[in-house]
PDB file of N, CA, C and O in Angstrom:
ATOM      1  N   UNK A   1       0.850  -1.168   0.000  1.00 74.00           N
ATOM      2  CA  UNK A   1       0.000   0.000   0.000  1.00 74.00           C
ATOM      3  C   UNK A   1       0.902   1.239   0.000  1.00 74.00           C
ATOM      4  O   UNK A   1       1.819   1.350   0.809  1.00 74.00           O
ATOM      5  N   UNK A   2       0.609   2.168  -0.889  1.00 90.00           N
ATOM      6  CA  UNK A   2       1.454   3.365  -0.937  1.00 90.00           C
ATOM      7  C   UNK A   2       1.004   4.393   0.114  1.00 90.00           C
ATOM      8  O   UNK A   2      -0.014   4.214   0.782  1.00 90.00           O
ATOM      9  N   UNK A   3       1.772   5.449   0.248  1.00 92.00           N
ATOM     10  CA  UNK A   3       1.514   6.459   1.291  1.00 92.00           C
ATOM     11  C   UNK A   3       0.153   7.131   1.121  1.00 92.00           C
ATOM     12  O   UNK A   3      -0.545   7.400   2.102  1.00 92.00           O
ATOM     13  N   UNK A   4      -0.258   7.397  -0.110  1.00 93.00           N
ATOM     14  CA  UNK A   4      -1.558   8.034  -0.347  1.00 93.00           C
ATOM     15  C   UNK A   4      -2.693   7.146   0.140  1.00 93.00           C
ATOM     16  O   UNK A   4      -3.622   7.617   0.812  1.00 93.00           O
ATOM     17  N   UNK A   5      -2.623   5.869  -0.151  1.00 94.00           N
ATOM     18  CA  UNK A   5      -3.654   4.935   0.311  1.00 94.00           C
ATOM     19  C   UNK A   5      -3.686   4.861   1.828  1.00 94.00           C
ATOM     20  O   UNK A   5      -4.756   4.788   2.429  1.00 94.00           O
ATOM     21  N   UNK A   6      -2.530   4.892   2.463  1.00 93.00           N
ATOM     22  CA  UNK A   6      -2.483   4.882   3.929  1.00 93.00           C
ATOM     23  C   UNK A   6      -3.164   6.118   4.507  1.00 93.00           C
ATOM     24  O   UNK A   6      -3.904   6.033   5.488  1.00 93.00           O
ATOM     25  N   UNK A   7      -2.890   7.257   3.904  1.00 94.00           N
ATOM     26  CA  UNK A   7      -3.492   8.505   4.385  1.00 94.00           C
ATOM     27  C   UNK A   7      -5.008   8.485   4.201  1.00 94.00           C
ATOM     28  O   UNK A   7      -5.749   8.924   5.076  1.00 94.00           O
ATOM     29  N   UNK A   8      -5.473   7.981   3.059  1.00 94.00           N
ATOM     30  CA  UNK A   8      -6.913   7.885   2.806  1.00 94.00           C
ATOM     31  C   UNK A   8      -7.557   6.949   3.825  1.00 94.00           C
ATOM     32  O   UNK A   8      -8.625   7.251   4.375  1.00 94.00           O
ATOM     33  N   UNK A   9      -6.918   5.827   4.105  1.00 94.00           N
ATOM     34  CA  UNK A   9      -7.436   4.880   5.094  1.00 94.00           C
ATOM     35  C   UNK A   9      -7.511   5.532   6.469  1.00 94.00           C
ATOM     36  O   UNK A   9      -8.497   5.374   7.194  1.00 94.00           O
ATOM     37  N   UNK A  10      -6.487   6.286   6.829  1.00 94.00           N
ATOM     38  CA  UNK A  10      -6.462   6.965   8.121  1.00 94.00           C
ATOM     39  C   UNK A  10      -7.589   8.002   8.205  1.00 94.00           C
ATOM     40  O   UNK A  10      -8.288   8.091   9.226  1.00 94.00           O
ATOM     41  N   UNK A  11      -7.792   8.764   7.149  1.00 95.00           N
ATOM     42  CA  UNK A  11      -8.871   9.759   7.121  1.00 95.00           C
ATOM     43  C   UNK A  11     -10.230   9.074   7.252  1.00 95.00           C
ATOM     44  O   UNK A  11     -11.090   9.524   8.011  1.00 95.00           O
ATOM     45  N   UNK A  12     -10.423   7.973   6.532  1.00 95.00           N
ATOM     46  CA  UNK A  12     -11.690   7.241   6.602  1.00 95.00           C
ATOM     47  C   UNK A  12     -11.946   6.719   8.011  1.00 95.00           C
ATOM     48  O   UNK A  12     -13.072   6.784   8.522  1.00 95.00           O
ATOM     49  N   UNK A  13     -10.899   6.216   8.665  1.00 95.00           N
ATOM     50  CA  UNK A  13     -11.030   5.712  10.032  1.00 95.00           C
ATOM     51  C   UNK A  13     -11.427   6.833  10.989  1.00 95.00           C
ATOM     52  O   UNK A  13     -12.307   6.670  11.839  1.00 95.00           O
ATOM     53  N   UNK A  14     -10.792   7.987  10.845  1.00 96.00           N
ATOM     54  CA  UNK A  14     -11.115   9.130  11.710  1.00 96.00           C
ATOM     55  C   UNK A  14     -12.527   9.638  11.452  1.00 96.00           C
ATOM     56  O   UNK A  14     -13.246  10.027  12.375  1.00 96.00           O
ATOM     57  N   UNK A  15     -12.947   9.642  10.188  1.00 94.00           N
ATOM     58  CA  UNK A  15     -14.313  10.062   9.849  1.00 94.00           C
ATOM     59  C   UNK A  15     -15.334   9.117  10.475  1.00 94.00           C
ATOM     60  O   UNK A  15     -16.371   9.544  10.991  1.00 94.00           O
ATOM     61  N   UNK A  16     -15.045   7.820  10.458  1.00 90.00           N
ATOM     62  CA  UNK A  16     -15.938   6.842  11.071  1.00 90.00           C
ATOM     63  C   UNK A  16     -16.037   7.065  12.578  1.00 90.00           C
ATOM     64  O   UNK A  16     -17.126   6.997  13.161  1.00 90.00           O
ATOM     65  N   UNK A  17     -14.912   7.343  13.220  1.00 92.00           N
ATOM     66  CA  UNK A  17     -14.922   7.623  14.667  1.00 92.00           C
ATOM     67  C   UNK A  17     -15.759   8.857  14.976  1.00 92.00           C
ATOM     68  O   UNK A  17     -16.531   8.879  15.938  1.00 92.00           O
ATOM     69  N   UNK A  18     -15.597   9.898  14.176  1.00 92.00           N
ATOM     70  CA  UNK A  18     -16.375  11.121  14.367  1.00 92.00           C
ATOM     71  C   UNK A  18     -17.867  10.852  14.199  1.00 92.00           C
ATOM     72  O   UNK A  18     -18.688  11.348  14.979  1.00 92.00           O
ATOM     73  N   UNK A  19     -18.218  10.047  13.215  1.00 88.00           N
ATOM     74  CA  UNK A  19     -19.624   9.706  12.984  1.00 88.00           C
ATOM     75  C   UNK A  19     -20.211   8.990  14.193  1.00 88.00           C
ATOM     76  O   UNK A  19     -21.301   9.342  14.664  1.00 88.00           O
ATOM     77  N   UNK A  20     -19.503   8.007  14.707  1.00 87.00           N
ATOM     78  CA  UNK A  20     -19.991   7.248  15.866  1.00 87.00           C
ATOM     79  C   UNK A  20     -20.127   8.161  17.086  1.00 87.00           C
ATOM     80  O   UNK A  20     -21.133   8.118  17.801  1.00 87.00           O
ATOM     81  N   UNK A  21     -19.140   9.025  17.319  1.00 90.00           N
ATOM     82  CA  UNK A  21     -19.188   9.944  18.458  1.00 90.00           C
ATOM     83  C   UNK A  21     -20.381  10.902  18.331  1.00 90.00           C
ATOM     84  O   UNK A  21     -21.114  11.133  19.291  1.00 90.00           O
ATOM     85  N   UNK A  22     -20.598  11.427  17.142  1.00 89.00           N
ATOM     86  CA  UNK A  22     -21.714  12.346  16.907  1.00 89.00           C
ATOM     87  C   UNK A  22     -23.048  11.636  17.092  1.00 89.00           C
ATOM     88  O   UNK A  22     -23.985  12.198  17.682  1.00 89.00           O
ATOM     89  N   UNK A  23     -23.143  10.400  16.622  1.00 86.00           N
ATOM     90  CA  UNK A  23     -24.384   9.644  16.791  1.00 86.00           C
ATOM     91  C   UNK A  23     -24.669   9.413  18.269  1.00 86.00           C
ATOM     92  O   UNK A  23     -25.807   9.568  18.714  1.00 86.00           O
ATOM     93  N   UNK A  24     -23.645   9.044  19.028  1.00 88.00           N
ATOM     94  CA  UNK A  24     -23.839   8.831  20.470  1.00 88.00           C
ATOM     95  C   UNK A  24     -24.363  10.087  21.146  1.00 88.00           C
ATOM     96  O   UNK A  24     -25.263  10.020  21.975  1.00 88.00           O
ATOM     97  N   UNK A  25     -23.758  11.222  20.794  1.00 89.00           N
ATOM     98  CA  UNK A  25     -24.186  12.490  21.389  1.00 89.00           C
ATOM     99  C   UNK A  25     -25.623  12.827  21.018  1.00 89.00           C
ATOM    100  O   UNK A  25     -26.313  13.503  21.773  1.00 89.00           O
ATOM    101  N   UNK A  26     -26.072  12.365  19.867  1.00 85.00           N
ATOM    102  CA  UNK A  26     -27.436  12.630  19.402  1.00 85.00           C
ATOM    103  C   UNK A  26     -28.415  11.552  19.846  1.00 85.00           C
ATOM    104  O   UNK A  26     -29.604  11.635  19.550  1.00 85.00           O
ATOM    105  N   UNK A  27     -27.923  10.516  20.517  1.00 87.00           N
ATOM    106  CA  UNK A  27     -28.789   9.444  20.990  1.00 87.00           C
ATOM    107  C   UNK A  27     -29.217   8.481  19.904  1.00 87.00           C
ATOM    108  O   UNK A  27     -30.282   7.870  19.987  1.00 87.00           O
ATOM    109  N   UNK A  28     -28.396   8.332  18.874  1.00 89.00           N
ATOM    110  CA  UNK A  28     -28.721   7.443  17.763  1.00 89.00           C
ATOM    111  C   UNK A  28     -27.751   6.272  17.775  1.00 89.00           C
ATOM    112  O   UNK A  28     -26.536   6.463  17.835  1.00 89.00           O
ATOM    113  N   UNK A  29     -28.297   5.071  17.676  1.00 86.00           N
ATOM    114  CA  UNK A  29     -27.460   3.879  17.581  1.00 86.00           C
ATOM    115  C   UNK A  29     -27.096   3.589  16.132  1.00 86.00           C
ATOM    116  O   UNK A  29     -27.652   4.174  15.205  1.00 86.00           O
ATOM    117  N   UNK A  30     -26.183   2.654  15.953  1.00 83.00           N
ATOM    118  CA  UNK A  30     -25.743   2.344  14.594  1.00 83.00           C
ATOM    119  C   UNK A  30     -26.864   1.758  13.750  1.00 83.00           C
ATOM    120  O   UNK A  30     -26.960   2.034  12.555  1.00 83.00           O
ATOM    121  N   UNK A  31     -27.734   0.950  14.349  1.00 84.00           N
ATOM    122  CA  UNK A  31     -28.876   0.401  13.621  1.00 84.00           C
ATOM    123  C   UNK A  31     -29.835   1.488  13.178  1.00 84.00           C
ATOM    124  O   UNK A  31     -30.372   1.451  12.067  1.00 84.00           O
ATOM    125  N   UNK A  32     -30.045   2.466  14.053  1.00 90.00           N
ATOM    126  CA  UNK A  32     -30.905   3.588  13.689  1.00 90.00           C
ATOM    127  C   UNK A  32     -30.265   4.410  12.573  1.00 90.00           C
ATOM    128  O   UNK A  32     -30.947   4.871  11.669  1.00 90.00           O
ATOM    129  N   UNK A  33     -28.953   4.547  12.628  1.00 89.00           N
ATOM    130  CA  UNK A  33     -28.246   5.297  11.594  1.00 89.00           C
ATOM    131  C   UNK A  33     -28.425   4.625  10.236  1.00 89.00           C
ATOM    132  O   UNK A  33     -28.667   5.289   9.230  1.00 89.00           O
ATOM    133  N   UNK A  34     -28.325   3.300  10.201  1.00 90.00           N
ATOM    134  CA  UNK A  34     -28.519   2.569   8.948  1.00 90.00           C
ATOM    135  C   UNK A  34     -29.914   2.814   8.382  1.00 90.00           C
ATOM    136  O   UNK A  34     -30.086   3.021   7.183  1.00 90.00           O
ATOM    137  N   UNK A  35     -30.907   2.815   9.251  1.00 94.00           N
ATOM    138  CA  UNK A  35     -32.281   3.052   8.814  1.00 94.00           C
ATOM    139  C   UNK A  35     -32.451   4.482   8.288  1.00 94.00           C
ATOM    140  O   UNK A  35     -33.035   4.691   7.222  1.00 94.00           O
ATOM    141  N   UNK A  36     -31.925   5.461   9.001  1.00 93.00           N
ATOM    142  CA  UNK A  36     -31.998   6.859   8.554  1.00 93.00           C
ATOM    143  C   UNK A  36     -31.302   7.015   7.204  1.00 93.00           C
ATOM    144  O   UNK A  36     -31.811   7.679   6.298  1.00 93.00           O
ATOM    145  N   UNK A  37     -30.149   6.392   7.066  1.00 91.00           N
ATOM    146  CA  UNK A  37     -29.385   6.474   5.818  1.00 91.00           C
ATOM    147  C   UNK A  37     -30.195   5.906   4.653  1.00 91.00           C
ATOM    148  O   UNK A  37     -30.252   6.501   3.574  1.00 91.00           O
ATOM    149  N   UNK A  38     -30.855   4.779   4.873  1.00 95.00           N
ATOM    150  CA  UNK A  38     -31.671   4.165   3.833  1.00 95.00           C
ATOM    151  C   UNK A  38     -32.839   5.066   3.448  1.00 95.00           C
ATOM    152  O   UNK A  38     -33.097   5.297   2.267  1.00 95.00           O
ATOM    153  N   UNK A  39     -33.531   5.601   4.441  1.00 95.00           N
ATOM    154  CA  UNK A  39     -34.677   6.469   4.172  1.00 95.00           C
ATOM    155  C   UNK A  39     -34.227   7.755   3.479  1.00 95.00           C
ATOM    156  O   UNK A  39     -34.907   8.262   2.590  1.00 95.00           O
ATOM    157  N   UNK A  40     -33.072   8.251   3.856  1.00 93.00           N
ATOM    158  CA  UNK A  40     -32.551   9.464   3.228  1.00 93.00           C
ATOM    159  C   UNK A  40     -32.337   9.263   1.730  1.00 93.00           C
ATOM    160  O   UNK A  40     -32.605  10.147   0.930  1.00 93.00           O
ATOM    161  N   UNK A  41     -31.876   8.089   1.360  1.00 95.00           N
ATOM    162  CA  UNK A  41     -31.606   7.805  -0.051  1.00 95.00           C
ATOM    163  C   UNK A  41     -32.827   7.281  -0.797  1.00 95.00           C
ATOM    164  O   UNK A  41     -32.820   7.246  -2.029  1.00 95.00           O
ATOM    165  N   UNK A  42     -33.863   6.867  -0.039  1.00 95.00           N
ATOM    166  CA  UNK A  42     -35.091   6.371  -0.663  1.00 95.00           C
ATOM    167  C   UNK A  42     -36.300   6.941   0.067  1.00 95.00           C
ATOM    168  O   UNK A  42     -37.027   6.217   0.746  1.00 95.00           O
ATOM    169  N   UNK A  43     -36.526   8.258  -0.075  1.00 93.00           N
ATOM    170  CA  UNK A  43     -37.674   8.874   0.617  1.00 93.00           C
ATOM    171  C   UNK A  43     -38.981   8.174   0.245  1.00 93.00           C
ATOM    172  O   UNK A  43     -39.174   7.788  -0.905  1.00 93.00           O
ATOM    173  N   UNK A  44     -39.819   7.980   1.239  1.00 91.00           N
ATOM    174  CA  UNK A  44     -41.108   7.344   1.001  1.00 91.00           C
ATOM    175  C   UNK A  44     -41.057   5.820   1.022  1.00 91.00           C
ATOM    176  O   UNK A  44     -42.071   5.164   0.775  1.00 91.00           O
ATOM    177  N   UNK A  45     -39.910   5.255   1.327  1.00 94.00           N
ATOM    178  CA  UNK A  45     -39.768   3.797   1.369  1.00 94.00           C
ATOM    179  C   UNK A  45     -40.685   3.224   2.448  1.00 94.00           C
ATOM    180  O   UNK A  45     -40.887   3.840   3.496  1.00 94.00           O
ATOM    181  N   UNK A  46     -41.270   2.076   2.193  1.00 93.00           N
ATOM    182  CA  UNK A  46     -42.171   1.455   3.170  1.00 93.00           C
ATOM    183  C   UNK A  46     -41.379   0.699   4.223  1.00 93.00           C
ATOM    184  O   UNK A  46     -40.216   0.310   4.009  1.00 93.00           O
ATOM    185  N   UNK A  47     -42.020   0.467   5.368  1.00 93.00           N
ATOM    186  CA  UNK A  47     -41.373  -0.308   6.423  1.00 93.00           C
ATOM    187  C   UNK A  47     -41.109  -1.725   5.940  1.00 93.00           C
ATOM    188  O   UNK A  47     -40.095  -2.330   6.290  1.00 93.00           O
ATOM    189  N   UNK A  48     -41.993  -2.243   5.100  1.00 93.00           N
ATOM    190  CA  UNK A  48     -41.803  -3.586   4.550  1.00 93.00           C
ATOM    191  C   UNK A  48     -40.529  -3.636   3.710  1.00 93.00           C
ATOM    192  O   UNK A  48     -39.739  -4.582   3.811  1.00 93.00           O
ATOM    193  N   UNK A  49     -40.316  -2.614   2.891  1.00 95.00           N
ATOM    194  CA  UNK A  49     -39.117  -2.568   2.053  1.00 95.00           C
ATOM    195  C   UNK A  49     -37.859  -2.339   2.904  1.00 95.00           C
ATOM    196  O   UNK A  49     -36.806  -2.895   2.614  1.00 95.00           O
ATOM    197  N   UNK A  50     -37.978  -1.527   3.950  1.00 96.00           N
ATOM    198  CA  UNK A  50     -36.853  -1.332   4.873  1.00 96.00           C
ATOM    199  C   UNK A  50     -36.473  -2.680   5.480  1.00 96.00           C
ATOM    200  O   UNK A  50     -35.299  -3.036   5.540  1.00 96.00           O
ATOM    201  N   UNK A  51     -37.484  -3.423   5.914  1.00 96.00           N
ATOM    202  CA  UNK A  51     -37.262  -4.740   6.502  1.00 96.00           C
ATOM    203  C   UNK A  51     -36.509  -5.647   5.530  1.00 96.00           C
ATOM    204  O   UNK A  51     -35.557  -6.327   5.901  1.00 96.00           O
ATOM    205  N   UNK A  52     -36.911  -5.621   4.269  1.00 96.00           N
ATOM    206  CA  UNK A  52     -36.276  -6.466   3.264  1.00 96.00           C
ATOM    207  C   UNK A  52     -34.830  -6.037   3.009  1.00 96.00           C
ATOM    208  O   UNK A  52     -33.919  -6.858   3.015  1.00 96.00           O
ATOM    209  N   UNK A  53     -34.617  -4.732   2.816  1.00 96.00           N
ATOM    210  CA  UNK A  53     -33.284  -4.251   2.457  1.00 96.00           C
ATOM    211  C   UNK A  53     -32.282  -4.343   3.603  1.00 96.00           C
ATOM    212  O   UNK A  53     -31.098  -4.576   3.372  1.00 96.00           O
ATOM    213  N   UNK A  54     -32.742  -4.138   4.832  1.00 94.00           N
ATOM    214  CA  UNK A  54     -31.841  -4.204   5.982  1.00 94.00           C
ATOM    215  C   UNK A  54     -31.828  -5.593   6.622  1.00 94.00           C
ATOM    216  O   UNK A  54     -31.148  -5.801   7.628  1.00 94.00           O
ATOM    217  N   UNK A  55     -32.635  -6.511   6.046  1.00 95.00           N
ATOM    218  CA  UNK A  55     -32.725  -7.875   6.568  1.00 95.00           C
ATOM    219  C   UNK A  55     -33.083  -7.869   8.048  1.00 95.00           C
ATOM    220  O   UNK A  55     -32.406  -8.475   8.879  1.00 95.00           O
ATOM    221  N   UNK A  56     -34.150  -7.123   8.357  1.00 94.00           N
ATOM    222  CA  UNK A  56     -34.619  -6.990   9.738  1.00 94.00           C
ATOM    223  C   UNK A  56     -36.048  -7.505   9.851  1.00 94.00           C
ATOM    224  O   UNK A  56     -36.812  -7.450   8.895  1.00 94.00           O
ATOM    225  N   UNK A  57     -36.397  -7.953  11.034  1.00 95.00           N
ATOM    226  CA  UNK A  57     -37.760  -8.353  11.342  1.00 95.00           C
ATOM    227  C   UNK A  57     -38.680  -7.140  11.211  1.00 95.00           C
ATOM    228  O   UNK A  57     -38.301  -6.020  11.580  1.00 95.00           O
ATOM    229  N   UNK A  58     -39.890  -7.334  10.694  1.00 94.00           N
ATOM    230  CA  UNK A  58     -40.833  -6.223  10.503  1.00 94.00           C
ATOM    231  C   UNK A  58     -41.154  -5.523  11.817  1.00 94.00           C
ATOM    232  O   UNK A  58     -41.288  -4.303  11.871  1.00 94.00           O
ATOM    233  N   UNK A  59     -41.266  -6.289  12.888  1.00 95.00           N
ATOM    234  CA  UNK A  59     -41.546  -5.700  14.196  1.00 95.00           C
ATOM    235  C   UNK A  59     -40.401  -4.811  14.663  1.00 95.00           C
ATOM    236  O   UNK A  59     -40.624  -3.742  15.237  1.00 95.00           O
ATOM    237  N   UNK A  60     -39.169  -5.253  14.421  1.00 95.00           N
ATOM    238  CA  UNK A  60     -38.001  -4.458  14.807  1.00 95.00           C
ATOM    239  C   UNK A  60     -37.963  -3.155  14.018  1.00 95.00           C
ATOM    240  O   UNK A  60     -37.640  -2.098  14.570  1.00 95.00           O
ATOM    241  N   UNK A  61     -38.310  -3.218  12.736  1.00 95.00           N
ATOM    242  CA  UNK A  61     -38.353  -2.005  11.909  1.00 95.00           C
ATOM    243  C   UNK A  61     -39.415  -1.059  12.452  1.00 95.00           C
ATOM    244  O   UNK A  61     -39.186   0.149  12.580  1.00 95.00           O
ATOM    245  N   UNK A  62     -40.580  -1.587  12.802  1.00 94.00           N
ATOM    246  CA  UNK A  62     -41.660  -0.751  13.332  1.00 94.00           C
ATOM    247  C   UNK A  62     -41.231  -0.065  14.631  1.00 94.00           C
ATOM    248  O   UNK A  62     -41.477   1.133  14.808  1.00 94.00           O
ATOM    249  N   UNK A  63     -40.599  -0.810  15.522  1.00 94.00           N
ATOM    250  CA  UNK A  63     -40.145  -0.225  16.793  1.00 94.00           C
ATOM    251  C   UNK A  63     -39.073   0.836  16.558  1.00 94.00           C
ATOM    252  O   UNK A  63     -39.106   1.918  17.149  1.00 94.00           O
ATOM    253  N   UNK A  64     -38.126   0.524  15.673  1.00 94.00           N
ATOM    254  CA  UNK A  64     -37.030   1.458  15.407  1.00 94.00           C
ATOM    255  C   UNK A  64     -37.557   2.741  14.746  1.00 94.00           C
ATOM    256  O   UNK A  64     -37.143   3.836  15.106  1.00 94.00           O
ATOM    257  N   UNK A  65     -38.464   2.602  13.794  1.00 94.00           N
ATOM    258  CA  UNK A  65     -39.007   3.799  13.141  1.00 94.00           C
ATOM    259  C   UNK A  65     -39.839   4.617  14.126  1.00 94.00           C
ATOM    260  O   UNK A  65     -39.806   5.847  14.083  1.00 94.00           O
ATOM    261  N   UNK A  66     -40.553   3.942  15.024  1.00 94.00           N
ATOM    262  CA  UNK A  66     -41.331   4.671  16.034  1.00 94.00           C
ATOM    263  C   UNK A  66     -40.404   5.476  16.942  1.00 94.00           C
ATOM    264  O   UNK A  66     -40.685   6.640  17.257  1.00 94.00           O
ATOM    265  N   UNK A  67     -39.283   4.868  17.353  1.00 93.00           N
ATOM    266  CA  UNK A  67     -38.316   5.590  18.199  1.00 93.00           C
ATOM    267  C   UNK A  67     -37.719   6.785  17.458  1.00 93.00           C
ATOM    268  O   UNK A  67     -37.574   7.869  18.022  1.00 93.00           O
ATOM    269  N   UNK A  68     -37.384   6.586  16.188  1.00 93.00           N
ATOM    270  CA  UNK A  68     -36.813   7.685  15.406  1.00 93.00           C
ATOM    271  C   UNK A  68     -37.839   8.792  15.176  1.00 93.00           C
ATOM    272  O   UNK A  68     -37.489   9.961  15.139  1.00 93.00           O
ATOM    273  N   UNK A  69     -39.098   8.412  15.063  1.00 94.00           N
ATOM    274  CA  UNK A  69     -40.152   9.424  14.921  1.00 94.00           C
ATOM    275  C   UNK A  69     -40.294  10.216  16.224  1.00 94.00           C
ATOM    276  O   UNK A  69     -40.411  11.451  16.196  1.00 94.00           O
ATOM    277  N   UNK A  70     -40.240   9.526  17.360  1.00 93.00           N
ATOM    278  CA  UNK A  70     -40.310  10.202  18.658  1.00 93.00           C
ATOM    279  C   UNK A  70     -39.161  11.183  18.837  1.00 93.00           C
ATOM    280  O   UNK A  70     -39.329  12.251  19.418  1.00 93.00           O
ATOM    281  N   UNK A  71     -37.974  10.807  18.331  1.00 91.00           N
ATOM    282  CA  UNK A  71     -36.798  11.664  18.436  1.00 91.00           C
ATOM    283  C   UNK A  71     -36.810  12.794  17.400  1.00 91.00           C
ATOM    284  O   UNK A  71     -35.956  13.684  17.454  1.00 91.00           O
ATOM    285  N   UNK A  72     -37.740  12.724  16.453  1.00 92.00           N
ATOM    286  CA  UNK A  72     -37.852  13.783  15.452  1.00 92.00           C
ATOM    287  C   UNK A  72     -37.019  13.573  14.196  1.00 92.00           C
ATOM    288  O   UNK A  72     -36.884  14.486  13.381  1.00 92.00           O
ATOM    289  N   UNK A  73     -36.491  12.376  14.013  1.00 91.00           N
ATOM    290  CA  UNK A  73     -35.659  12.107  12.843  1.00 91.00           C
ATOM    291  C   UNK A  73     -36.446  11.613  11.632  1.00 91.00           C
ATOM    292  O   UNK A  73     -35.973  11.710  10.510  1.00 91.00           O
ATOM    293  N   UNK A  74     -37.627  11.043  11.859  1.00 90.00           N
ATOM    294  CA  UNK A  74     -38.470  10.523  10.789  1.00 90.00           C
ATOM    295  C   UNK A  74     -39.900  10.972  10.971  1.00 90.00           C
ATOM    296  O   UNK A  74     -40.323  11.256  12.096  1.00 90.00           O
ATOM    297  N   UNK A  75     -40.632  10.956   9.887  1.00 90.00           N
ATOM    298  CA  UNK A  75     -42.073  11.155   9.939  1.00 90.00           C
ATOM    299  C   UNK A  75     -42.701   9.982   9.197  1.00 90.00           C
ATOM    300  O   UNK A  75     -42.373   9.740   8.031  1.00 90.00           O
ATOM    301  N   UNK A  76     -43.543   9.257   9.878  1.00 87.00           N
ATOM    302  CA  UNK A  76     -44.215   8.126   9.232  1.00 87.00           C
ATOM    303  C   UNK A  76     -45.599   8.566   8.772  1.00 87.00           C
ATOM    304  O   UNK A  76     -46.287   9.306   9.474  1.00 87.00           O
ATOM    305  N   UNK A  77     -45.976   8.124   7.598  1.00 86.00           N
ATOM    306  CA  UNK A  77     -47.312   8.387   7.070  1.00 86.00           C
ATOM    307  C   UNK A  77     -47.923   7.086   6.590  1.00 86.00           C
ATOM    308  O   UNK A  77     -47.204   6.210   6.101  1.00 86.00           O
ATOM    309  N   UNK A  78     -49.242   6.942   6.734  1.00 83.00           N
ATOM    310  CA  UNK A  78     -49.890   5.703   6.251  1.00 83.00           C
ATOM    311  C   UNK A  78     -49.733   5.566   4.743  1.00 83.00           C
ATOM    312  O   UNK A  78     -49.762   6.551   4.004  1.00 83.00           O
ATOM    313  N   UNK A  79     -49.552   4.337   4.311  1.00 76.00           N
ATOM    314  CA  UNK A  79     -49.452   4.040   2.878  1.00 76.00           C
ATOM    315  C   UNK A  79     -50.862   3.961   2.300  1.00 76.00           C
ATOM    316  O   UNK A  79     -51.655   3.132   2.749  1.00 76.00           O
ATOM    317  N   UNK A  80     -51.170   4.818   1.345  1.00 75.00           N
ATOM    318  CA  UNK A  80     -52.537   4.793   0.779  1.00 75.00           C
ATOM    319  C   UNK A  80     -52.774   3.493   0.043  1.00 75.00           C
ATOM    320  O   UNK A  80     -53.783   2.965  -0.055  1.00 75.00           O
TER     321      UNK A  80
END
């Protein structure tokens, strides 16, 4: 690995640490972060589709989205 690749790896590692620290301060776990990230890239995605893409139980998705809604990170709307 050359010096540039080492520096990029080091920057990526530090960015990951900063992300985890910021999430902790905001009261968000890594699982919640994954869900927020998915919804951010696919606005309007259903809980069923979240369950499929994140390979999570539907009940776990419902609980996690409810917690994120309580914290103000998501807004859930009924699917017409």
